[in-house]
Tab-separated table of C-alpha atoms and ligand atoms in Angstrom:
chain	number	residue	atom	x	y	z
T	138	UNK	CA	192.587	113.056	184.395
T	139	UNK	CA	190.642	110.957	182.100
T	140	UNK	CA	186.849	111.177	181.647
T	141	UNK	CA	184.288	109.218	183.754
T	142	UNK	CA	183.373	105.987	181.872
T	143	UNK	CA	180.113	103.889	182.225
T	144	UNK	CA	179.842	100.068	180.772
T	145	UNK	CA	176.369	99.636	179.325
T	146	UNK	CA	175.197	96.029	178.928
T	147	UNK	CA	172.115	94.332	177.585
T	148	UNK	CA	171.455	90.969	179.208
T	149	UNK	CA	168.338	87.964	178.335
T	150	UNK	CA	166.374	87.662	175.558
T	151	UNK	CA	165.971	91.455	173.547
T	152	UNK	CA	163.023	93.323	172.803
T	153	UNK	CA	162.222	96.259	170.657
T	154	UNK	CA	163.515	99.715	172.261
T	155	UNK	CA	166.803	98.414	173.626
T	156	UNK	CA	168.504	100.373	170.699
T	157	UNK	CA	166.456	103.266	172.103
T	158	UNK	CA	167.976	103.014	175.627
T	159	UNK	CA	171.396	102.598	174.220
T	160	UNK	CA	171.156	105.878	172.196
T	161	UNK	CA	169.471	107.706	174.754
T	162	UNK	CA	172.132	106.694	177.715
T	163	UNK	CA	175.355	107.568	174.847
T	164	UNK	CA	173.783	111.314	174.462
T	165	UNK	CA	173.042	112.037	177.613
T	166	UNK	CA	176.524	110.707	178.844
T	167	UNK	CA	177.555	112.898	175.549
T	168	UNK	CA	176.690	116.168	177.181
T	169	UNK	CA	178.290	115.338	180.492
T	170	UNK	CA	181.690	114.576	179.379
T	171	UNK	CA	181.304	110.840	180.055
T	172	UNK	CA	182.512	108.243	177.554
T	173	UNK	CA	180.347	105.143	177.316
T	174	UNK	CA	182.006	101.358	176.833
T	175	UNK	CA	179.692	98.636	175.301
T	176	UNK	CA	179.987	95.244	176.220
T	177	UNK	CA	179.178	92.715	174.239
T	178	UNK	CA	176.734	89.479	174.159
T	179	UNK	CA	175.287	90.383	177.660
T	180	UNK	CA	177.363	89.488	180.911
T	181	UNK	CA	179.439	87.361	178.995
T	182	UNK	CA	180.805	90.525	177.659
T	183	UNK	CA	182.256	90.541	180.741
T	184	UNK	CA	184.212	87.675	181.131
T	185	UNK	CA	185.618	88.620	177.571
T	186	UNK	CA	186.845	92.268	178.224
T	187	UNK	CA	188.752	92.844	175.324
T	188	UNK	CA	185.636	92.582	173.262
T	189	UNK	CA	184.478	96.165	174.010
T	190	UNK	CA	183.086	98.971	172.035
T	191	UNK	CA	182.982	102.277	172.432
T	192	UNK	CA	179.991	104.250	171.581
T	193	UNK	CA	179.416	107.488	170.496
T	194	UNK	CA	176.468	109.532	169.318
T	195	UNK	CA	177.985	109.808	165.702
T	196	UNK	CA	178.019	106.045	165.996
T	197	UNK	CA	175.062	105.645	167.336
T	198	UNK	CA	172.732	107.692	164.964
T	199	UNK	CA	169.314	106.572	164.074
T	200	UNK	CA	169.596	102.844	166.106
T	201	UNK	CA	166.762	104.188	168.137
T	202	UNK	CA	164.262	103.508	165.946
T	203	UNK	CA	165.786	99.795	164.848
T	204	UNK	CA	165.028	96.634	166.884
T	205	UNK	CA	167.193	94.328	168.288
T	206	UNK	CA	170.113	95.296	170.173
T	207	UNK	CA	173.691	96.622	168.748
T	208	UNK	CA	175.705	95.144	171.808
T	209	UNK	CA	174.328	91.187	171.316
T	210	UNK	CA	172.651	89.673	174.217
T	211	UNK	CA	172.381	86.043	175.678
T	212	UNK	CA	170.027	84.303	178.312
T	213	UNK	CA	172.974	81.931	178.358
T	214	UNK	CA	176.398	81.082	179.274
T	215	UNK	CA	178.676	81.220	182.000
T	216	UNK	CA	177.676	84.533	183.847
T	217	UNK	CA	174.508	82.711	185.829
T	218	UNK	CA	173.207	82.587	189.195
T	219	UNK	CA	173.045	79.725	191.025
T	220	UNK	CA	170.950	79.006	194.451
T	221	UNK	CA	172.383	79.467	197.771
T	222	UNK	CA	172.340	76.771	200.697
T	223	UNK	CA	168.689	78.750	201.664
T	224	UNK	CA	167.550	78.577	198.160
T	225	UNK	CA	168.224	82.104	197.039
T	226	UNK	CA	170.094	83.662	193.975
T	227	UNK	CA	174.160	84.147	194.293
T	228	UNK	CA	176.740	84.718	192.469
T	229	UNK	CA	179.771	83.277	192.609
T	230	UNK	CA	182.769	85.100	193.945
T	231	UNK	CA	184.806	84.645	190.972
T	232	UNK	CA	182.218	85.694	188.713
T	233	UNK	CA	181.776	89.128	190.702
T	234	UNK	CA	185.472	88.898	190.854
T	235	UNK	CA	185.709	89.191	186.649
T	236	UNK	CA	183.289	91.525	186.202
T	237	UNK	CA	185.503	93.767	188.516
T	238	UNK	CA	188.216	93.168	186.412
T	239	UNK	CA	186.205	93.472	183.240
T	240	UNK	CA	185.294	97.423	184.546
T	241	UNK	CA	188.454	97.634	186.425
T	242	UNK	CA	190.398	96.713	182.856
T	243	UNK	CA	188.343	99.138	180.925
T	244	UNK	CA	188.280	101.813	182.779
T	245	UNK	CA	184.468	101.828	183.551
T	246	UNK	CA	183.350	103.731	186.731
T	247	UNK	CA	179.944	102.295	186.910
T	248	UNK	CA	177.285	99.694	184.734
T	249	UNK	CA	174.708	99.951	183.228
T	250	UNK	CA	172.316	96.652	182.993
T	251	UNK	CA	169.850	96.604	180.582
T	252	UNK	CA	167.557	93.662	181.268
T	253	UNK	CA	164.473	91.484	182.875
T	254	UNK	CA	164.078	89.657	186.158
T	255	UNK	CA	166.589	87.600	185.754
T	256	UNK	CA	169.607	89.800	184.709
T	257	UNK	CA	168.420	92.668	187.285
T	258	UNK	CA	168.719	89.939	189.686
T	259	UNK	CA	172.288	89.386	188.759
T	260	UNK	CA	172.865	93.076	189.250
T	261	UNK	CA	171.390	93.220	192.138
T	262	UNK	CA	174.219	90.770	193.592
T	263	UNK	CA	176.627	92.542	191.596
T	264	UNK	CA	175.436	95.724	193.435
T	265	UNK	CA	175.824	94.528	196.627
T	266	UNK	CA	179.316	92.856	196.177
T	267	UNK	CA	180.449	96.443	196.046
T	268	UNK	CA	180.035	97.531	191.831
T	269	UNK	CA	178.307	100.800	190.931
T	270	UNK	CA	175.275	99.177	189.267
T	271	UNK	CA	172.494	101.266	187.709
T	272	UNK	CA	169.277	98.235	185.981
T	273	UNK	CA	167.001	99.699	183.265
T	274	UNK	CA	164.088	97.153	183.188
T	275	UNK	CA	163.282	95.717	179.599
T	276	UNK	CA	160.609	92.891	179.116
T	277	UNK	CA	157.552	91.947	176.610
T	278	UNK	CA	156.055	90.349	179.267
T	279	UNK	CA	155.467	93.809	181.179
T	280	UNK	CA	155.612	91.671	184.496
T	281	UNK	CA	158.015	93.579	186.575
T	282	UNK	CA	157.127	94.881	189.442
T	283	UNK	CA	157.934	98.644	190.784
T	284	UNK	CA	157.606	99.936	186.978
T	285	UNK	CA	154.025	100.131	185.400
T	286	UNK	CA	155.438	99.501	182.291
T	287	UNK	CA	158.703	98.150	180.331
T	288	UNK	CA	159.738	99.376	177.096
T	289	UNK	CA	158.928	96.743	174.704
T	290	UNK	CA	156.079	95.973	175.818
T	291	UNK	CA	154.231	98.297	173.400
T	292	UNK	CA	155.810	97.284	170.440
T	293	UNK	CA	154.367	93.724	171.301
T	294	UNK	CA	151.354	94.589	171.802
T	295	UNK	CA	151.039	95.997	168.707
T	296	UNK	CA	152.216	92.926	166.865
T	297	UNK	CA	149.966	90.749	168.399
T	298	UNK	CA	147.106	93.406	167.883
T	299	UNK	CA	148.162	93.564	163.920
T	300	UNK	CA	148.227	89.357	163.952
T	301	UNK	CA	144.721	89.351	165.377
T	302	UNK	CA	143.544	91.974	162.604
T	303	UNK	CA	145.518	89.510	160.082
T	304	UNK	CA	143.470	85.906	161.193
T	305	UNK	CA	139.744	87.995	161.512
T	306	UNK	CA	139.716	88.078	158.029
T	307	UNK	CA	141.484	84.585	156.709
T	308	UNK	CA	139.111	83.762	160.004
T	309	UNK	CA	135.888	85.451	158.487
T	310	UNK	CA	136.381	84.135	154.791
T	311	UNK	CA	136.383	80.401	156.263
T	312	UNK	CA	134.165	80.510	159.002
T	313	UNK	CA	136.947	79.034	161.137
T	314	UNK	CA	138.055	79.601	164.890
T	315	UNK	CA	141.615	81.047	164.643
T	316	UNK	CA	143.898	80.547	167.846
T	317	UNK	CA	146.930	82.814	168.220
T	318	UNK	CA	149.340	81.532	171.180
T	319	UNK	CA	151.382	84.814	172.454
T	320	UNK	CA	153.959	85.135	174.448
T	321	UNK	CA	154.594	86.661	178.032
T	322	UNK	CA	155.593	84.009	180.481
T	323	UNK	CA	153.679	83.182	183.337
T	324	UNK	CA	151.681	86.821	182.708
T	325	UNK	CA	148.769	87.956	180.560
T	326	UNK	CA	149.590	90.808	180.009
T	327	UNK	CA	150.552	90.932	176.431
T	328	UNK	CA	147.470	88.555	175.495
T	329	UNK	CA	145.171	91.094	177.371
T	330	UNK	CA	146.658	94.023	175.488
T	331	UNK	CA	147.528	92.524	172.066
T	332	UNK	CA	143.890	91.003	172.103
T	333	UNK	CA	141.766	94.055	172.844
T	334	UNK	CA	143.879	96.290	170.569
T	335	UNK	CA	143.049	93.761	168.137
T	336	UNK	CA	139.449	92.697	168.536
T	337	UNK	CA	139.633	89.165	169.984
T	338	UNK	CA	136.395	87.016	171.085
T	339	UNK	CA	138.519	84.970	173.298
T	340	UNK	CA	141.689	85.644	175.977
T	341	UNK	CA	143.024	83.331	177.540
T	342	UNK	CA	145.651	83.848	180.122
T	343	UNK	CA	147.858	82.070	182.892
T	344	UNK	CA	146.323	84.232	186.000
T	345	UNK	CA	142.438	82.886	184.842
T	346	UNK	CA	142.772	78.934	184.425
T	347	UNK	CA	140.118	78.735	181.836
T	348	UNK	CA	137.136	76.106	182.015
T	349	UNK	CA	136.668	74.154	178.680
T	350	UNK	CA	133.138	73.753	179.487
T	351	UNK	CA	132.400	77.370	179.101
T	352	UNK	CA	134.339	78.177	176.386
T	353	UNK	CA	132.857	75.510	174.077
T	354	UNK	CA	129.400	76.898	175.276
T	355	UNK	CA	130.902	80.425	174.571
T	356	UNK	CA	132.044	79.412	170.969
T	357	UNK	CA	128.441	77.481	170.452
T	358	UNK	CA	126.837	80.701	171.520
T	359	UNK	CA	128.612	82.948	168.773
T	360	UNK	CA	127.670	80.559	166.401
T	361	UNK	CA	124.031	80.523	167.488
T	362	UNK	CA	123.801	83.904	166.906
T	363	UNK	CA	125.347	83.718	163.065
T	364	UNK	CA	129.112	85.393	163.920
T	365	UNK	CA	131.105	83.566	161.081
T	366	UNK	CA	134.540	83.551	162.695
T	367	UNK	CA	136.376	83.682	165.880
T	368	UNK	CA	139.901	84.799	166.855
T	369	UNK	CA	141.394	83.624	170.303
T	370	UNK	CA	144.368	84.868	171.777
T	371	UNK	CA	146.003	82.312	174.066
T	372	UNK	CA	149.437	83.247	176.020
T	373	UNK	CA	151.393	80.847	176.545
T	374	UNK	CA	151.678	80.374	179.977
T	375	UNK	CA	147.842	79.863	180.381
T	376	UNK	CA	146.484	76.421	181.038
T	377	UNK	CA	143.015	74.601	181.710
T	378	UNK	CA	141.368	74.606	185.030
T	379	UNK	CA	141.566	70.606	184.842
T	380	UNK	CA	145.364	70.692	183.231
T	381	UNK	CA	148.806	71.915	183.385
T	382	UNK	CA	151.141	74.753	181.766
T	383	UNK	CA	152.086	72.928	178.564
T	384	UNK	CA	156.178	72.685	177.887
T	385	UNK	CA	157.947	71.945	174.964
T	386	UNK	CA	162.086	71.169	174.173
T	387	UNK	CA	163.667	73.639	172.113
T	388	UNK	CA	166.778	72.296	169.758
T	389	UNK	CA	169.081	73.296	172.334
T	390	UNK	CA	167.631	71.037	175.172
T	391	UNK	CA	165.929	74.301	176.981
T	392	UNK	CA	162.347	74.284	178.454
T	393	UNK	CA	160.076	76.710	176.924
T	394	UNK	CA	156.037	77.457	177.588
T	395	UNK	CA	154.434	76.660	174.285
T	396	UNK	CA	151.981	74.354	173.033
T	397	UNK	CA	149.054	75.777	174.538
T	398	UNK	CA	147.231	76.896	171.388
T	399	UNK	CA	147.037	73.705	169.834
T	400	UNK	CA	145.507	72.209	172.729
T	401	UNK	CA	142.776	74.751	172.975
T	402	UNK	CA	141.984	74.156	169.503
T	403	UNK	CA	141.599	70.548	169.381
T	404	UNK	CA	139.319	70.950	172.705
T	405	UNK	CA	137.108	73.238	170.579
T	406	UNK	CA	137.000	71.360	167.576
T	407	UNK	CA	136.303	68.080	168.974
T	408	UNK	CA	133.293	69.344	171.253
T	409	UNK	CA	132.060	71.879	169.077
T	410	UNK	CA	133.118	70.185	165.341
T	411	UNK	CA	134.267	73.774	164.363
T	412	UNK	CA	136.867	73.942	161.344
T	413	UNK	CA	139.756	75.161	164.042
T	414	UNK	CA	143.657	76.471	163.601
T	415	UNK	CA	146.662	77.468	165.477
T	416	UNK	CA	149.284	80.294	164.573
T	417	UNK	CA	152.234	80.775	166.942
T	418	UNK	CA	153.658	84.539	166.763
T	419	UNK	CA	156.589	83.346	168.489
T	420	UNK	CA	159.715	86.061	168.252
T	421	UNK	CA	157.755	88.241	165.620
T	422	UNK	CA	156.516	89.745	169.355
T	423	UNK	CA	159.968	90.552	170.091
T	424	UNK	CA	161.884	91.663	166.589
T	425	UNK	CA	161.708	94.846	164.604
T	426	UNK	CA	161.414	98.290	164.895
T	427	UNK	CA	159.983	99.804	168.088
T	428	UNK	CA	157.018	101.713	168.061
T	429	UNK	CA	157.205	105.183	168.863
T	430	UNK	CA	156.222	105.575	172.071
T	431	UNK	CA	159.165	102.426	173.180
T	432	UNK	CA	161.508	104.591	171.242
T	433	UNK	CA	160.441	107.546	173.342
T	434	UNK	CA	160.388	105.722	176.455
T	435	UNK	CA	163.630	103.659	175.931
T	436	UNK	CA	165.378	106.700	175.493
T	437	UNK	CA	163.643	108.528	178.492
T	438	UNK	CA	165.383	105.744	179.996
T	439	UNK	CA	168.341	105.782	179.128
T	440	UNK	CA	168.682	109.224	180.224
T	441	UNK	CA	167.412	108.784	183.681
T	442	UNK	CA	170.043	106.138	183.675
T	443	UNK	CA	172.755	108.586	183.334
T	444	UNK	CA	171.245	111.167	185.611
T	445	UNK	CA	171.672	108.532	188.381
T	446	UNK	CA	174.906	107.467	187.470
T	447	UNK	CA	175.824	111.406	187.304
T	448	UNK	CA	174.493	111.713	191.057
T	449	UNK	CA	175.918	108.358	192.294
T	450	UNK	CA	172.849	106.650	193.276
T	451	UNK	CA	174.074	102.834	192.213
T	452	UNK	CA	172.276	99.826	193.254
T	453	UNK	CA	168.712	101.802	191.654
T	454	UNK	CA	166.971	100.718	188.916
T	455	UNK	CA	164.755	103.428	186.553
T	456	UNK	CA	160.755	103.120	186.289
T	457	UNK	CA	157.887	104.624	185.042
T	458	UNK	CA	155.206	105.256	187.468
T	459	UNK	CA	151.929	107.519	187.117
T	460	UNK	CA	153.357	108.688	183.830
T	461	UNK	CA	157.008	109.921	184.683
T	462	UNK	CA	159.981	108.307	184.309
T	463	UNK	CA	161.895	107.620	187.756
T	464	UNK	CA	163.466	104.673	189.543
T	465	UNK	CA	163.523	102.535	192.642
T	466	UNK	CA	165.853	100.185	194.725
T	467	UNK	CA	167.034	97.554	192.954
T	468	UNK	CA	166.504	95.467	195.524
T	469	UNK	CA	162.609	96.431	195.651
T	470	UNK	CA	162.390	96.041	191.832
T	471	UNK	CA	163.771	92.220	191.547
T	472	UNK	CA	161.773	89.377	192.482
T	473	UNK	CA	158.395	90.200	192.554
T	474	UNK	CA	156.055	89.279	189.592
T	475	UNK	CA	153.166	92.259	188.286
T	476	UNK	CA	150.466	89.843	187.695
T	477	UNK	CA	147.092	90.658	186.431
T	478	UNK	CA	144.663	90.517	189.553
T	479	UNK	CA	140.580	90.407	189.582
T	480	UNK	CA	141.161	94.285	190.338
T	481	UNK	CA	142.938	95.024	187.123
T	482	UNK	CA	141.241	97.426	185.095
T	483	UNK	CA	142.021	96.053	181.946
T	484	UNK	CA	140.695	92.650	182.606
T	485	UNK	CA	136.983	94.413	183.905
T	486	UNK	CA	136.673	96.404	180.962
T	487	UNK	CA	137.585	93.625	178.405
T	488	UNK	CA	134.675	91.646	180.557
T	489	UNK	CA	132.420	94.429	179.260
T	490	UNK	CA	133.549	94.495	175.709
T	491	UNK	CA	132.557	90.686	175.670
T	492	UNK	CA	135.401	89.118	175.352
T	493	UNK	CA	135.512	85.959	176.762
T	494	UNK	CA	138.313	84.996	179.038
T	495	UNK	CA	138.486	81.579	180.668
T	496	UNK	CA	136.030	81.905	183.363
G	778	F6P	O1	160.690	86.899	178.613
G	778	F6P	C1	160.605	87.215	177.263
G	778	F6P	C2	160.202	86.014	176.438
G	778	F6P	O2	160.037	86.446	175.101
G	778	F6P	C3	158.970	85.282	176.938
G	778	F6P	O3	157.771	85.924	176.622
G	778	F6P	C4	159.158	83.942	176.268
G	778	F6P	O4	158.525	82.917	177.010
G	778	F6P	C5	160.657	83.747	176.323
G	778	F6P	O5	161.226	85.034	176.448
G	778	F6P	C6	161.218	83.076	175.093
G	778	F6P	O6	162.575	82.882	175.299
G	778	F6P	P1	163.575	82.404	174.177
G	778	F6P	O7	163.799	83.546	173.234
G	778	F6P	O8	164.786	82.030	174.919
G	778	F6P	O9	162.926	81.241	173.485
């Protein structure tokens, strides 16, 4: 008889740790007896089943502490949901019908998705067509619900925390305002984060439409009382209280948050006169090696992942909740956004350090 096999796939855009998850889900299937198939560039591994790997822990040494992710991913392609007559997410028959094939041709007993909202949402319908599906949740923006945190999300944080530390001091030497536009979507949660660890004066963020008024007055107030420089972290999916969440094109024709930072600083410097620049971190959030504690939790992950393949519960996706590692019904996990609410500890005690933030 030959050995159970699992298909391991890492779907949307990457984040640091997914090498983690990878290494941790190949040992632990290592130790039961279970081989592990890698396919490649996301789901559109699937529609291209030939283009497997298999992966072993000889061959897998040492990737948990690189970034990026071995297999290839893409937030593009063919393998995409598309809305039902009532508006919600399907997936084509044929496309559940080739990624039956895809397992059915290699052998694979059950997949593993790596991935955010969207690609656990395209499990989820894979699930339910009938295919042993197991999700591992993977984001920078930390906004998925049912898990109180995603692996990459510290590894982020700690970018944005280091590029804060970076513009205090070209910040300081020039007595400039310094705006840093972060990533995260239509959450704050990296901003929040990344700013505190780093010392910011100002957060902005998309769940606190900020009031020009008050931040001018804010900046004019620092200033009164002789602080030389400022450094404002502004995600991009925040906007004004009078405007909208700012869009640009990307060379391929996609829509993309960004802009934001530039038009808080030319609000500041034209009501305050306040020598003012912008600095987008862009994908320096997202490449490079993982911090230690994503390496420890991607690979946490990865073996919970096999643990619930081992007992058969499909159609689950793993979390980390109250400090352990466990997991939850897909179904429960997809579709709802972890947004930062008035109630959110964070957000009180970065009132008291006295940082301002929008309102
Ligand atoms: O969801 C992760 C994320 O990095 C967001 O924070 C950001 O808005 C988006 O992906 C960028 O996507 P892309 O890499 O396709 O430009």
């Amino acid at each position: 008889m030959p050995a159970p096999r699992l298909g391991i796939l890492t779907a949307g855009g990457d984040c640091a740790g997914l090498n983690a998850v990878i290494r941790g889900i190949v040992c632990a299937a290592a130790r039961r007896n279970i081989e592990v198939v890698g396919f490649t560039e996301g789901y559109e591994g699937l529609l291209h089943p030939a283009s497997t790997r298999i992966l072993t822990p000889a061959g897998t040494r040492g990737i948990e502490s690189t970034g990026g992710t071995v297999l290839g991913s893409t937030n593009k392609g063919r393998f995409q949901l598309r809305r039902g007559p009532g508006g919600e997410s399907i997936l084509s028959d044929a496309l559940v019908r080739a990624a039956r094939q895809a397992l059915d041709q290699n052998r694979v007993d059950a997949l593993i998705v790596m991935g955010g909202d969207g690609s656990l949402r395209t499990a989820l319908q894979l699930s339910r067509a009938g295919l042993r599906v197991i999700g591992v949740p993977k984001t920078i923006d930390n906004d998925l619900d049912s898990t109180d945190v995603t692996f990459g999300f510290d590894t982020a944080v700690a970018r944005v925390a280091g590029a804060v530390e970076n513009l205090r001091s070209t910040a300081e030497s020039h007595r400039r305002l310094l705006v840093l536009e972060v990533m995260g979507r239509h959450t704050g949660w990296l901003a929040l984060h990344g700013g505190v660890a780093g010392g910011a004066d100002i957060i902005l963020l998309p769940e606190i439409p900020f009031d020009g008024d008050l931040l001018t007055k804010f900046v004019r107030e620092l200033e009164r009382r002789g602080q030389r420089s400022l450094v404002a972290v502004v995600a991009e999916g925040s906007r004004a209280k009078t405007g909208r969440q700012i869009r640009r094109q990307t060379s391929t024709g996609d829509s993309r948050l960004g802009g934001i930072g530039n038009y808080v600083e030319s609000l500041v410097a034209s009501r305050t006169g306040r020598e003012t620049r912008t600095c987008s971190l862009g994908h320096l959030q997202r490449g490079g090696a993982p911090t230690a504690f994503d390496r420890v939790l991607g690979q946490q992950f990865g073996v919970r992942a096999v643990e619930l393949a081992g007992d058969g519960m499909f159609g689950r996706m793993v979390s980390y909740r109250f400090g352990s590692v466990t997991d939850v019904a897909l179904a429960d996990a997809v579709n709802r956004r972890r947004v930062i609410s008035p109630d959110t500890q964070m957000l009180r005690h970065a009132r008291a350090l006295g940082i301002f933030l929008g309102d």
